[in-house]
Coordinates of C-alpha atoms in Angstrom, one line a residue:
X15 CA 107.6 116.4 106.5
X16 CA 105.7 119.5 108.0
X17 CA 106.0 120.3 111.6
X18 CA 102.5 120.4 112.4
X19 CA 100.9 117.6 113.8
X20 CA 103.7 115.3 113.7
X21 CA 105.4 114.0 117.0
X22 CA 109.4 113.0 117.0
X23 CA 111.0 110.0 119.3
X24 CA 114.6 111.6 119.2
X25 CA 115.7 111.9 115.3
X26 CA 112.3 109.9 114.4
X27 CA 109.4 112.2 113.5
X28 CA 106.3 110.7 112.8
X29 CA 103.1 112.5 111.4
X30 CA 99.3 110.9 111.7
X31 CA 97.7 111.2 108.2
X32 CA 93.6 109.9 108.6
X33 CA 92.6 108.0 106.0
X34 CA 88.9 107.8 107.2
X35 CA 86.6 108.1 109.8
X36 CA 84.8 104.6 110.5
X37 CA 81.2 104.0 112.3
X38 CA 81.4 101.2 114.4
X39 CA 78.5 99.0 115.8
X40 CA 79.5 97.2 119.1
X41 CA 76.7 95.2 118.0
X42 CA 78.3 93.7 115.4
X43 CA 82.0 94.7 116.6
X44 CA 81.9 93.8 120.2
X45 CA 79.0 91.4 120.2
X46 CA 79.7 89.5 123.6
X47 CA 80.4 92.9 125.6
X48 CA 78.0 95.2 123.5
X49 CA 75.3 95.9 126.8
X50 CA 78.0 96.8 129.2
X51 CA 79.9 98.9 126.3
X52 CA 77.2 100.8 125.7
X53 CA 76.5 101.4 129.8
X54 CA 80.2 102.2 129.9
X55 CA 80.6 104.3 127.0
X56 CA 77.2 105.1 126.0
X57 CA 77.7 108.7 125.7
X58 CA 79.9 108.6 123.3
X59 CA 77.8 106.8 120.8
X60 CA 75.6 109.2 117.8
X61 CA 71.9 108.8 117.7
X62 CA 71.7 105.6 116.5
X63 CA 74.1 104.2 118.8
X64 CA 77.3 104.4 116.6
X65 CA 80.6 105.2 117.7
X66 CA 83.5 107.3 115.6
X67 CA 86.8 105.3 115.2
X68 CA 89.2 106.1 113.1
X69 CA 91.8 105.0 110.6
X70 CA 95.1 107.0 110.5
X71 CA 98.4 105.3 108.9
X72 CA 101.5 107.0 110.2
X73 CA 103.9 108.8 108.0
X74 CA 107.4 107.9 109.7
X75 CA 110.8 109.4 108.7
X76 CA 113.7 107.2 110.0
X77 CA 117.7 107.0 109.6
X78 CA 117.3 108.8 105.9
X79 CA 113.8 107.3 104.5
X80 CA 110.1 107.7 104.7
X81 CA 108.4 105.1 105.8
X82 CA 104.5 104.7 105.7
X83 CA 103.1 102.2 108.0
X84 CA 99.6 100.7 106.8
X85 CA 97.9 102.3 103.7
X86 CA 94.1 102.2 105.2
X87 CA 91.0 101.4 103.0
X88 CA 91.9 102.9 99.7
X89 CA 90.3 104.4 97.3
X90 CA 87.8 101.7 96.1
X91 CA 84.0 101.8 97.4
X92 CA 83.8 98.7 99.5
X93 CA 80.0 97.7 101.7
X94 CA 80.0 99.6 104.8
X95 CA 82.9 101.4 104.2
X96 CA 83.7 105.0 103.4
X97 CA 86.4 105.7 100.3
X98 CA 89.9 106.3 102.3
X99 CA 91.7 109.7 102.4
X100 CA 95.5 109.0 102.1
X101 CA 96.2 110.3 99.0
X102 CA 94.6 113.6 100.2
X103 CA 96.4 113.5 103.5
X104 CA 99.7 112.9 101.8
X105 CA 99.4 115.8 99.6
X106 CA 98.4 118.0 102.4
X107 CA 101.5 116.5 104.3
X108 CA 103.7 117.4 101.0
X109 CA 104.5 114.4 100.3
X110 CA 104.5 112.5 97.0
X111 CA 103.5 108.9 97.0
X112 CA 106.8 108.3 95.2
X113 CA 108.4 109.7 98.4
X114 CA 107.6 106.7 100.2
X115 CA 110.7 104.6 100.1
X116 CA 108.7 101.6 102.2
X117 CA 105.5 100.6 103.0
X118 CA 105.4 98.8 106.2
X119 CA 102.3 96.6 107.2
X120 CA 101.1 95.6 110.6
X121 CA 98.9 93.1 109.5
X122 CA 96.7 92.3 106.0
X123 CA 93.0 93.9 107.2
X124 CA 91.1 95.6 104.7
X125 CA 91.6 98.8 106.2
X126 CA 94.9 98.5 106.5
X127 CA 96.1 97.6 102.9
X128 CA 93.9 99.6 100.9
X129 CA 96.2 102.2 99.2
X130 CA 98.6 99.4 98.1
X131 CA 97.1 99.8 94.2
X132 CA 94.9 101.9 92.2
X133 CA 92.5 100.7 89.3
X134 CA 93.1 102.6 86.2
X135 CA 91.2 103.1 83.5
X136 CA 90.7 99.8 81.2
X137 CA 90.7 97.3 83.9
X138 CA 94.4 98.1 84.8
X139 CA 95.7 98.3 87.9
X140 CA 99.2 99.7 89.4
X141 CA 101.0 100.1 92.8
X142 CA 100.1 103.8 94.2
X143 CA 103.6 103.6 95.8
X144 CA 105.8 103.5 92.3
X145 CA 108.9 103.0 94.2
X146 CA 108.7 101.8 98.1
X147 CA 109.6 98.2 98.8
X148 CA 106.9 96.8 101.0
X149 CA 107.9 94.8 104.4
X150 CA 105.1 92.1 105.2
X151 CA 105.4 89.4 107.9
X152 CA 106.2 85.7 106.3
X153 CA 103.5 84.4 108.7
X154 CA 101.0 87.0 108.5
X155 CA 101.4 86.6 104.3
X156 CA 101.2 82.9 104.4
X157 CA 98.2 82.8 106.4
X158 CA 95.9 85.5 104.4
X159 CA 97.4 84.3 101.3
X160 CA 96.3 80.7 101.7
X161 CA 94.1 79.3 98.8
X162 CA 90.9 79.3 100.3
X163 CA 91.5 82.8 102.3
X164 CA 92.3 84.3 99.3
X165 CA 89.4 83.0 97.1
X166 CA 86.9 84.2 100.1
X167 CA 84.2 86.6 98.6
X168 CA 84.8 88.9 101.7
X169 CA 88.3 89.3 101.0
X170 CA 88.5 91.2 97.7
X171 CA 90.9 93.2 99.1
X172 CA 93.8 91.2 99.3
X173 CA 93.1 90.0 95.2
X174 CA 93.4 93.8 94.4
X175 CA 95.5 94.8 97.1
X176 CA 97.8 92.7 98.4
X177 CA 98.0 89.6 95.8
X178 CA 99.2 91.7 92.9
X179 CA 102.4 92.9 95.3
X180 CA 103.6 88.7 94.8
X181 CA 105.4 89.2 91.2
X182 CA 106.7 93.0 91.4
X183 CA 109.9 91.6 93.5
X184 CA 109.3 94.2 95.8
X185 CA 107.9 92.3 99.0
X186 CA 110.7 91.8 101.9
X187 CA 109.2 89.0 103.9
X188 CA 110.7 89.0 107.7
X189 CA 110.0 87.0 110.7
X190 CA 109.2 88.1 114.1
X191 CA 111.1 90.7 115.9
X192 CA 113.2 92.0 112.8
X193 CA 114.8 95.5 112.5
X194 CA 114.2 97.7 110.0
X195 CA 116.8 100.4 111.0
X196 CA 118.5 101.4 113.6
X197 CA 115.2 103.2 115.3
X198 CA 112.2 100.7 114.0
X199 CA 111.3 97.5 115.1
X200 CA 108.8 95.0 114.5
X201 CA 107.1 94.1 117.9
X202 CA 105.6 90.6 117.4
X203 CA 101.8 91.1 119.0
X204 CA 99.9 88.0 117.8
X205 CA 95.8 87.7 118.0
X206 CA 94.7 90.2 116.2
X207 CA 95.5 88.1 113.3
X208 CA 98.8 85.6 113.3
X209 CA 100.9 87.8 112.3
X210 CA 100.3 90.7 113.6
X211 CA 102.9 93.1 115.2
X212 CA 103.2 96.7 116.1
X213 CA 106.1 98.9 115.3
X214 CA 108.9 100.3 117.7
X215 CA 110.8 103.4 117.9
X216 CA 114.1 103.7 120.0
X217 CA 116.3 106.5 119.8
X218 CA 118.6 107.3 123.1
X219 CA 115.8 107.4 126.1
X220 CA 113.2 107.6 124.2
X221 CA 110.6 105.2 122.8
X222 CA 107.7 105.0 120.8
X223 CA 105.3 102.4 119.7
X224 CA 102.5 101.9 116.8
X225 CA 100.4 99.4 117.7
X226 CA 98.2 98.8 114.7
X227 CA 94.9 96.7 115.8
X228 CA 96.6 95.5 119.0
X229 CA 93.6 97.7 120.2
X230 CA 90.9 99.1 118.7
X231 CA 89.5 101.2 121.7
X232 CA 90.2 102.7 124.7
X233 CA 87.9 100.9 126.8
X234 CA 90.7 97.9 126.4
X235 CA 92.6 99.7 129.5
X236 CA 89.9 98.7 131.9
X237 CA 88.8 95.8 130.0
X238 CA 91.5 94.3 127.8
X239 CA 89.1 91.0 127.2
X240 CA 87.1 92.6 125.3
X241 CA 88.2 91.7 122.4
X242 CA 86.6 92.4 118.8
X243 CA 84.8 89.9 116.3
X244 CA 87.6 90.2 113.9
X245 CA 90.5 88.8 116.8
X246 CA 91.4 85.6 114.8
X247 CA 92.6 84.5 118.6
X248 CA 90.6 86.6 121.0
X249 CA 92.4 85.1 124.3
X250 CA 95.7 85.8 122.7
X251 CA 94.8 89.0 121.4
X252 CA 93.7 89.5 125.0
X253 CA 96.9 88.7 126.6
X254 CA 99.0 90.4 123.7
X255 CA 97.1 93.6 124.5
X256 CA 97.3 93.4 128.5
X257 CA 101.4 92.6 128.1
X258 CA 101.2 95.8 125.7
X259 CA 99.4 98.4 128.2
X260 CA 101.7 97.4 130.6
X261 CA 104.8 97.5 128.8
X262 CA 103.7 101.2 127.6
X263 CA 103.3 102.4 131.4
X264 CA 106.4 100.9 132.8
X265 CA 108.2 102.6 129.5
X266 CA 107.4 105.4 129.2
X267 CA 106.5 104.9 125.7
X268 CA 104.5 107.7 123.4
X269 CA 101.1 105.2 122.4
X270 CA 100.0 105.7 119.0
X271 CA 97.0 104.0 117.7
X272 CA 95.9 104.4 114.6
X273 CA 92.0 103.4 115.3
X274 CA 91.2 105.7 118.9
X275 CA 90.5 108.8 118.5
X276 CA 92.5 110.6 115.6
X277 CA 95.5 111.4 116.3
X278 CA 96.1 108.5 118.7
X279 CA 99.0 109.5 119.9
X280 CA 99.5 109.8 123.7
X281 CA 101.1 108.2 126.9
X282 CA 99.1 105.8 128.8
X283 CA 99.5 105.9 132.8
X284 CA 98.2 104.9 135.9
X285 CA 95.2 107.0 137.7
X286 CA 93.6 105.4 141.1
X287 CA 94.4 102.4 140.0
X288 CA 93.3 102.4 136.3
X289 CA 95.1 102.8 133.1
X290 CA 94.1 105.8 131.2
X291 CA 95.2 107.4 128.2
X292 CA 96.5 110.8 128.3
X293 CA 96.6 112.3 124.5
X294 CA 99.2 115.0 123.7

């Protein structure tokens, strides 16, 4: 893993890799809080009102192994969607998607499972990652995988993207705060979706966390109820995200979050009485 652009938490080194820039609406993403985003934040927005988010996964290399957390959108053309950049980013990171010993997923959203496969020629399809074991909550799985989620038109991506993972024998299912080494933890941060969580890094003093869709934004420091149309449970994504602001200040922890502004990596602290977000 280059040096450039990637952060370290002690012997942990993590490198951002964006898969895509993503337009959002808050019309359609923030539909309750839209007017007061748009007097809070306004100047952010394009021409037409839209806001740049982005989708980075995180390229992580841990007690021997290279992990990948989230694959973003992939490289399929999906409705409102640009074609994901990981492969790119991986090359330019010099890394080989065989490098990737496992795939680790915060949560089953289309942009967030997308590199999983590749169609080939003559209808076939393989896993892009030819030899990484992929780590998937039991709940979050269970939930997205139930019949009538997984026969939804809208959700096309887990039939090409997450379904075909069932037979390869090379899911791990876990529940709730499991370890995946001596430095990475799952963080269970429910709302989002079930079976959510965000990803820990201890090593010594230091900490780290990836918080996958835990936020979406930073306007969630001042207003952490504002939560997006796609919270399955918006109170408890509300609460799960309040707890994690706080927990990141009284920490010390190095934020990184894969849908503010690319990087998304940064420490959030305390200014006249607000939580802000200080990138590095």
């Amino acid at each position: 893993m280059p040096a450039i652009d990637a952060v370290s938490i002690g012997s942990v080194t993590i490198a951002p890799l964006l898969d895509a820039p993503v337009l959002m609406n808050p019309r359609h993403f923030l539909p309750e809080h839209a007017d007061r985003f748009y007097e809070e934040f306004g100047t952010e927005a394009d021409e037409r009102g839209l806001f740049t988010m982005s989708i980075t996964c995180y390229l992580v290399r841990s007690a021997g192994r290279t992990l990948l957390i989230d694959t973003g959108l992939g490289p399929r053309r999906r409705p409102g969607f640009p074609v994901g950049r990981l492969d790119e980013a991986l090359r330019g990171a010099g890394v080989d998607p065989a490098d990737i010993d496992l795939v680790v997923h915060t949560h089953l959203h289309i942009d967030h499972v997308g590199w999983n496969t590749i169609d080939l020629d003559g209808g076939r399809r393989e896993v892009f990652f030819p030899k990484a074991e992929f780590v998937i909550q039991q709940t979050e799985w269970d939930y997205w995988m139930a019949p009538e989620r997984l026969a939804a038109p809208e959700n096309d991506h887990l039939r090409e993207c997450v379904e075909p993972l069932r037979d390869t024998g090379r899911i791990r299912f876990v529940e709730g705060e499991t370890a995946l080494d001596e430095h990475l933890v799952f963080v269970p941060t429910p709302g989002h979706t079930p079976g959510h969580v965000a990803i820990g890094i201890i090593d010594g003093f230091e900490r780290g966390l990836i918080i996958g869709d835990a936020s979406h934004h930073p306007a969630q420091l001042i207003h952490p109820d504002w939560s997006p149309a796609f919270d399955v449970d918006p109170v408890q994504s509300a609460a799960t995200r309040e707890a994690l602001f706080e927990r990141a200040i009284a920490e010390g922890v190095l934020w990184m979050a894969g849908h503010w502004p690319h990087p998304g990596i940064g420490r959030l602290t305390r200014r006249d009485g607000r939580r802000v977000f200080e990138p590095l």
